Amino acid sequence: MLVVLVVTGATLYLAERNAQARYQEGLDAQFQDQMRLFTALQEARRQAITEKCRALSHSVRLRAALEEEDVEDLYRNALTELQGILNAKASSSDKADPEIPRASFFRFLDAHGSVLSPREFPAGPIDPETLDQTLELMSRALKNVKEQTVGYIALNQGSDLTALREVVLTKVLDWDGKELGALVLGFPVRNIAPADATQSGDFNSGIWLSKQLYIDRKVRAPDQHLLAQGVGEAMTLHNTGYFPADLENGPYLVFYKALDPHTQLEPAYEVCLYPLAASLREQRARRWKIIGFGALVLGVGFVASLFLAKGLSKPVDKIVAGSVENFTLRRQAEQELRETNQELEKALRELKTTQQQVIQQERLHALGQMASGIAHDFNNTLTPILGFSDLLIEKAGLLDDKPQAIKFLKLLRTSAQDAASVVNRLREFYRPLDKNEEFPAVDLPALVTQAVSLTEPKWRQQAQAIGATIRVDTNLQPVPPVAADESALREALTNLIFNAVDAMPTGGVITLETTTENGEAVLRVSDTGTGMTEAVRQRCLEPFFSTKGEQGTGLGLSMVYGIIERHRGRLDVQSAPGQGTTFIIRLPIAKPAEKKVVAATFEQTSRPALNVLVVDDEPRVCEVISAFLRSDGHGVTTASNGREGLEQFKAKPFDLIVTDRAMPEMNGDQMAGFIKKVSPNTPVILLTGFGALIEVTSAQSKDVDVVLSKPVTLGALRKTIEGLLHAA
Amino acid sequence: MQAQSLILVIAAGLFFQNGGVWAQVIEGKVELPQESVERIANQRYQGGADAHTGAPDLPAAVVYLEGALSRIESPGAPLISEMAQKNINFSPGILPIQVGTTVEFPNLDDTYHNVFSYSKTKRFDLGRYRKGEKPGVILFDKPGVVTLHCEIHGTMRGTILVLDTPYFQRTDEHGGFRLESLPTGRYLLKAWISEDDVRVQSVELKAGETIRVNFPAK
């Protein structure tokens, strides 16, 4: 009996605790999310305003008018310039798009901080006397402001947000940097909570300014006082954070964030009230349900045990059944919790869509950077391709020297593969780096040798063309294999060599060394070039930092840095003007197991000859794939679109279909569908130019066994076919 | 006969008194402020958009004579001067004129200019105009300082000094000046470098004399 009681009690306790912990976790995450959104949105909005003000402060006419203290022209011109930003009618403010900030007033201060009163010029719908007095007080801080500051002012004794204006104070300087005065733009302050979240105890926001809290929506005076005090205490410790507060209508989490920790105006804090009441009620109700049900189970068990004292097994069975039910109940409670969360999310959705726009812009920006990086890398990989093919075409005799020709051809292939992987990175861009990403083992000295050969067209021929002689010395000690993305690392090396060449316009020596130090593989790339000043050295890894003027994208070294970081390695730069530069790459050594995996993939097995149908509307691709397959002893039939392929298939059976996806008349997916209807066991390989992007954007057709992304290599095709045969 | 020659002597004396053939001369040098490196750097930075901006006109001061000058009535020919825009700069950077002068503002650049001034001495706005277009013409009828701006090119900055005297000169780039044909008497000689830097010296011009006046930096 005691055992039953203890077990049931413990189960209940654990169930309750577990649910509570999860709930707390969910709540915390939600809270953090919301705050992130809140601040991101505020920042974006504020940035738009401050940018606009900065632009305005550079207006020639405003400067001229301020310099002459010509108030009439000052306000007339400002009114023209501010047309888009000023609130045309105060009454329309509640309907305005919150994303387009509308100023409610603007004023100019002269160089001494006195308000230049606009007199008859309409500069906002607010009583100018109160406003000008308030600004006069604020302007005492003017001399401490460097260029621009954001703050809040209170226009009257009210305690809600309508009493406040967010002000952006921007100094106006003349061309020589002399202070002419300042522009103050004022914006109404809004509750950032979504308009539909009006139920009591909802998310609410306000501003803390000069020991007073300005907030809307039925926050009562004692609560306001409590909150103001709370923020006042918390802010002495941190610029941002949150604390719990017990208000009249329930518990809240209060988030606060200093508007600008360095502001020269009155310190102001953004405050957010995040209600816990609804969620706590929910949680409490659930707790009672669990406890009540547990008590019931216990009671029943106890009564049953009285009646059936001899047979312990029966009540135990019952309790076991009860625990199952208990479990179901917990599930139910979790379900309810999920639903509450969904409701909260709904309230957030509005905020999220606007934030999405901000993110999208950021992403486009980053994509632009990517694109120019890609173009840069792509050109790098094209250099050896063009160089070696030129060599082979011009010196036809080289083709008779078979080992030499094959060496060149192999280098051509390697470069082309690298080009393909550069394009692949566009796709990688959408994929965040997997923390558990594992690289195959790579032999560093071999990679260095390869990179030196690959870059030969640049450091030998190109350098000679401008009359410089560059020698490359290598001192490659054997190093244990490193875990690396071979083509990325090769690209990094290529970039470093190119960089060295560019640093030696009059020739010199590039030295590449590999050693093992402190259990790490170390690669040194040194040049005897112009070297860098300390200032340049410190910045040389930054994106878009370049000393090469028009020629440089400023991306080469930042990319090298990115690649090494991705390999969990380190990149150090040693340099001094006239002393040359040394780049030191340290890479972790691969675990022994990784090597095996790579080795296994290249094992050759005996291959049966297959009858293959190749379908592609691009004759050259068709040709290459056919050549690959024939070289492995397979029989090949080709077709130029889906319909033709299907006819071929009807005429005679095939062991394997290799088809392009996008084709005229009938695409690869449709054809695969028809073929699978007739012969479900015939494997279909779909070739696509978009590779993994398709997996992301649309569901892979069920009629296709494997999707292979172009460009297809012999190895990849062979491996895929072997895999399919194995599976069959 | 004697009386005749006496009259002649007196007439000659009077003639000299009012500054005749042996007109008086003041020459000297104004120590010009070193243009700060900072300002040049500042201009280069902010004028980034106007890559073809030429070097601004070399700094100069204006030296002029002030005092109880006997009014010489307008000699008939109208007073006309010119303030051009060249290489995204006003040329000259500072233009001294006498009250009542009409100034033309020709645009010698291949870009539009829009010269305007909010100065109390003369408010005007010429609007946009380009090379070859008939330039705006402004009559300056009040003495004072007129600061010129171009609405399109924020770096452009020019000054017109409207003076109530016919005796003035813009110094050369080293600050050197030479005012000729001056009347005799006691006057104030002023060197205008900027609104915050106007240097004054009193001078006494005697018949036929050439005096030297230097204006050291304050």
PDB file of N, CA and C in Angstrom, chain A residues 58 60-70 73-74 76-77 81 174-178, chain B residues 39 42-43 46-47 114 116-120 123 125 147 149-151 153-155 157 196:
ATOM      1  N   HIS A  58      22.690  68.109 -43.756  1.00  0.00           N
ATOM      2  CA  HIS A  58      23.676  68.454 -44.762  1.00  0.00           C
ATOM      3  C   HIS A  58      23.104  69.321 -45.877  1.00  0.00           C
ATOM      4  N   VAL A  60      22.211  72.156 -48.114  1.00  0.00           N
ATOM      5  CA  VAL A  60      22.915  73.423 -48.318  1.00  0.00           C
ATOM      6  C   VAL A  60      22.064  74.605 -47.870  1.00  0.00           C
ATOM      7  N   ARG A  61      20.802  74.551 -48.257  1.00  0.00           N
ATOM      8  CA  ARG A  61      19.935  75.690 -47.946  1.00  0.00           C
ATOM      9  C   ARG A  61      19.715  75.838 -46.440  1.00  0.00           C
ATOM     10  N   LEU A  62      19.531  74.698 -45.754  1.00  0.00           N
ATOM     11  CA  LEU A  62      19.324  74.781 -44.312  1.00  0.00           C
ATOM     12  C   LEU A  62      20.565  75.342 -43.627  1.00  0.00           C
ATOM     13  N   ARG A  63      21.702  74.878 -44.086  1.00  0.00           N
ATOM     14  CA  ARG A  63      22.949  75.378 -43.502  1.00  0.00           C
ATOM     15  C   ARG A  63      23.076  76.884 -43.714  1.00  0.00           C
ATOM     16  N   ALA A  64      22.806  77.291 -44.966  1.00  0.00           N
ATOM     17  CA  ALA A  64      22.953  78.697 -45.302  1.00  0.00           C
ATOM     18  C   ALA A  64      22.005  79.545 -44.455  1.00  0.00           C
ATOM     19  N   ALA A  65      20.763  79.077 -44.344  1.00  0.00           N
ATOM     20  CA  ALA A  65      19.771  79.855 -43.605  1.00  0.00           C
ATOM     21  C   ALA A  65      20.115  79.904 -42.126  1.00  0.00           C
ATOM     22  N   LEU A  66      20.617  78.772 -41.595  1.00  0.00           N
ATOM     23  CA  LEU A  66      20.967  78.733 -40.183  1.00  0.00           C
ATOM     24  C   LEU A  66      22.165  79.644 -39.916  1.00  0.00           C
ATOM     25  N   GLU A  67      23.073  79.650 -40.860  1.00  0.00           N
ATOM     26  CA  GLU A  67      24.263  80.470 -40.706  1.00  0.00           C
ATOM     27  C   GLU A  67      23.887  81.949 -40.641  1.00  0.00           C
ATOM     28  N   GLU A  68      22.920  82.330 -41.463  1.00  0.00           N
ATOM     29  CA  GLU A  68      22.498  83.726 -41.492  1.00  0.00           C
ATOM     30  C   GLU A  68      21.428  84.005 -40.448  1.00  0.00           C
ATOM     31  N   GLU A  69      21.059  82.954 -39.694  1.00  0.00           N
ATOM     32  CA  GLU A  69      19.961  83.049 -38.723  1.00  0.00           C
ATOM     33  C   GLU A  69      18.717  83.612 -39.385  1.00  0.00           C
ATOM     34  N   ASP A  70      18.476  83.145 -40.551  1.00  0.00           N
ATOM     35  CA  ASP A  70      17.342  83.590 -41.339  1.00  0.00           C
ATOM     36  C   ASP A  70      16.195  82.617 -41.065  1.00  0.00           C
ATOM     37  N   ASP A  73      13.530  81.686 -43.894  1.00  0.00           N
ATOM     38  CA  ASP A  73      14.002  80.761 -44.914  1.00  0.00           C
ATOM     39  C   ASP A  73      14.297  79.391 -44.335  1.00  0.00           C
ATOM     40  N   LEU A  74      14.775  79.389 -43.103  1.00  0.00           N
ATOM     41  CA  LEU A  74      15.114  78.139 -42.436  1.00  0.00           C
ATOM     42  C   LEU A  74      13.908  77.227 -42.383  1.00  0.00           C
ATOM     43  N   ARG A  76      10.992  77.611 -43.912  1.00  0.00           N
ATOM     44  CA  ARG A  76      10.334  77.378 -45.190  1.00  0.00           C
ATOM     45  C   ARG A  76      11.031  76.240 -45.935  1.00  0.00           C
ATOM     46  N   ASN A  77      12.371  76.286 -45.927  1.00  0.00           N
ATOM     47  CA  ASN A  77      13.117  75.240 -46.611  1.00  0.00           C
ATOM     48  C   ASN A  77      12.973  73.895 -45.918  1.00  0.00           C
ATOM     49  N   GLU A  81      11.743  70.217 -47.315  1.00  0.00           N
ATOM     50  CA  GLU A  81      12.566  69.016 -47.225  1.00  0.00           C
ATOM     51  C   GLU A  81      11.897  67.931 -46.389  1.00  0.00           C
ATOM     52  N   ASP A 174      28.783  73.598 -40.472  1.00  0.00           N
ATOM     53  CA  ASP A 174      29.060  74.138 -41.793  1.00  0.00           C
ATOM     54  C   ASP A 174      30.215  73.349 -42.398  1.00  0.00           C
ATOM     55  N   TRP A 175      30.603  73.749 -43.571  1.00  0.00           N
ATOM     56  CA  TRP A 175      31.554  72.928 -44.296  1.00  0.00           C
ATOM     57  C   TRP A 175      32.900  72.811 -43.590  1.00  0.00           C
ATOM     58  N   ASP A 176      33.220  73.779 -42.776  1.00  0.00           N
ATOM     59  CA  ASP A 176      34.492  73.736 -42.052  1.00  0.00           C
ATOM     60  C   ASP A 176      34.354  73.032 -40.714  1.00  0.00           C
ATOM     61  N   GLY A 177      33.185  72.504 -40.433  1.00  0.00           N
ATOM     62  CA  GLY A 177      32.982  71.805 -39.161  1.00  0.00           C
ATOM     63  C   GLY A 177      32.559  72.740 -38.044  1.00  0.00           C
ATOM     64  N   LYS A 178      32.280  73.997 -38.369  1.00  0.00           N
ATOM     65  CA  LYS A 178      31.829  74.939 -37.343  1.00  0.00           C
ATOM     66  C   LYS A 178      30.363  74.670 -37.038  1.00  0.00           C
TER      67      LYS A 178
ATOM     68  N   ARG B  39      40.667  71.341 -42.893  1.00  0.00           N
ATOM     69  CA  ARG B  39      39.571  71.808 -43.717  1.00  0.00           C
ATOM     70  C   ARG B  39      39.663  71.220 -45.117  1.00  0.00           C
ATOM     71  N   ASN B  42      38.614  67.716 -44.973  1.00  0.00           N
ATOM     72  CA  ASN B  42      37.176  67.706 -44.783  1.00  0.00           C
ATOM     73  C   ASN B  42      36.453  67.890 -46.103  1.00  0.00           C
ATOM     74  N   GLN B  43      36.935  68.838 -46.869  1.00  0.00           N
ATOM     75  CA  GLN B  43      36.315  69.119 -48.155  1.00  0.00           C
ATOM     76  C   GLN B  43      36.431  67.932 -49.093  1.00  0.00           C
ATOM     77  N   GLN B  46      33.957  65.195 -47.922  1.00  0.00           N
ATOM     78  CA  GLN B  46      32.536  65.417 -48.110  1.00  0.00           C
ATOM     79  C   GLN B  46      32.177  65.686 -49.557  1.00  0.00           C
ATOM     80  N   GLY B  47      33.138  66.138 -50.285  1.00  0.00           N
ATOM     81  CA  GLY B  47      32.859  66.438 -51.686  1.00  0.00           C
ATOM     82  C   GLY B  47      33.047  65.221 -52.562  1.00  0.00           C
ATOM     83  N   ASN B 114      23.204  76.552 -58.984  1.00  0.00           N
ATOM     84  CA  ASN B 114      22.069  77.331 -58.479  1.00  0.00           C
ATOM     85  C   ASN B 114      22.577  78.198 -57.345  1.00  0.00           C
ATOM     86  N   PHE B 116      22.649  81.054 -54.643  1.00  0.00           N
ATOM     87  CA  PHE B 116      21.677  81.800 -53.837  1.00  0.00           C
ATOM     88  C   PHE B 116      22.379  82.385 -52.622  1.00  0.00           C
ATOM     89  N   SER B 117      21.716  83.330 -51.990  1.00  0.00           N
ATOM     90  CA  SER B 117      22.238  83.895 -50.742  1.00  0.00           C
ATOM     91  C   SER B 117      21.080  84.209 -49.817  1.00  0.00           C
ATOM     92  N   TYR B 118      21.276  83.897 -48.536  1.00  0.00           N
ATOM     93  CA  TYR B 118      20.289  84.267 -47.526  1.00  0.00           C
ATOM     94  C   TYR B 118      20.792  85.436 -46.684  1.00  0.00           C
ATOM     95  N   SER B 119      21.877  86.081 -47.148  1.00  0.00           N
ATOM     96  CA  SER B 119      22.458  87.159 -46.339  1.00  0.00           C
ATOM     97  C   SER B 119      21.529  88.357 -46.294  1.00  0.00           C
ATOM     98  N   LYS B 120      21.564  89.032 -45.162  1.00  0.00           N
ATOM     99  CA  LYS B 120      20.661  90.180 -44.987  1.00  0.00           C
ATOM    100  C   LYS B 120      21.035  91.316 -45.929  1.00  0.00           C
ATOM    101  N   ARG B 123      19.414  89.218 -50.358  1.00  0.00           N
ATOM    102  CA  ARG B 123      18.826  87.885 -50.496  1.00  0.00           C
ATOM    103  C   ARG B 123      18.504  87.691 -51.971  1.00  0.00           C
ATOM    104  N   ASP B 125      18.102  84.395 -55.232  1.00  0.00           N
ATOM    105  CA  ASP B 125      18.192  82.987 -55.634  1.00  0.00           C
ATOM    106  C   ASP B 125      18.106  82.975 -57.149  1.00  0.00           C
ATOM    107  N   THR B 147      27.124  86.188 -48.419  1.00  0.00           N
ATOM    108  CA  THR B 147      27.692  84.845 -48.529  1.00  0.00           C
ATOM    109  C   THR B 147      26.952  84.093 -49.618  1.00  0.00           C
ATOM    110  N   HIS B 149      26.099  80.651 -51.864  1.00  0.00           N
ATOM    111  CA  HIS B 149      26.068  79.189 -51.834  1.00  0.00           C
ATOM    112  C   HIS B 149      25.581  78.696 -53.175  1.00  0.00           C
ATOM    113  N   CYS B 150      25.832  77.410 -53.419  1.00  0.00           N
ATOM    114  CA  CYS B 150      25.198  76.782 -54.566  1.00  0.00           C
ATOM    115  C   CYS B 150      24.349  75.660 -54.026  1.00  0.00           C
ATOM    116  N   GLU B 151      23.098  75.652 -54.421  1.00  0.00           N
ATOM    117  CA  GLU B 151      22.169  74.678 -53.879  1.00  0.00           C
ATOM    118  C   GLU B 151      22.565  73.261 -54.272  1.00  0.00           C
ATOM    119  N   HIS B 153      25.837  72.214 -55.121  1.00  0.00           N
ATOM    120  CA  HIS B 153      27.163  71.814 -54.664  1.00  0.00           C
ATOM    121  C   HIS B 153      27.449  72.421 -53.295  1.00  0.00           C
ATOM    122  N   GLY B 154      27.294  71.580 -52.295  1.00  0.00           N
ATOM    123  CA  GLY B 154      27.414  72.055 -50.911  1.00  0.00           C
ATOM    124  C   GLY B 154      28.769  72.622 -50.580  1.00  0.00           C
ATOM    125  N   THR B 155      29.798  72.215 -51.317  1.00  0.00           N
ATOM    126  CA  THR B 155      31.148  72.679 -50.980  1.00  0.00           C
ATOM    127  C   THR B 155      31.386  74.106 -51.444  1.00  0.00           C
ATOM    128  N   ARG B 157      31.403  77.913 -51.879  1.00  0.00           N
ATOM    129  CA  ARG B 157      31.233  78.952 -50.885  1.00  0.00           C
ATOM    130  C   ARG B 157      31.914  80.200 -51.408  1.00  0.00           C
ATOM    131  N   ASP B 196      34.998  87.213 -39.048  1.00  0.00           N
ATOM    132  CA  ASP B 196      35.529  87.252 -37.686  1.00  0.00           C
ATOM    133  C   ASP B 196      36.914  87.900 -37.642  1.00  0.00           C
TER     134      ASP B 196
END
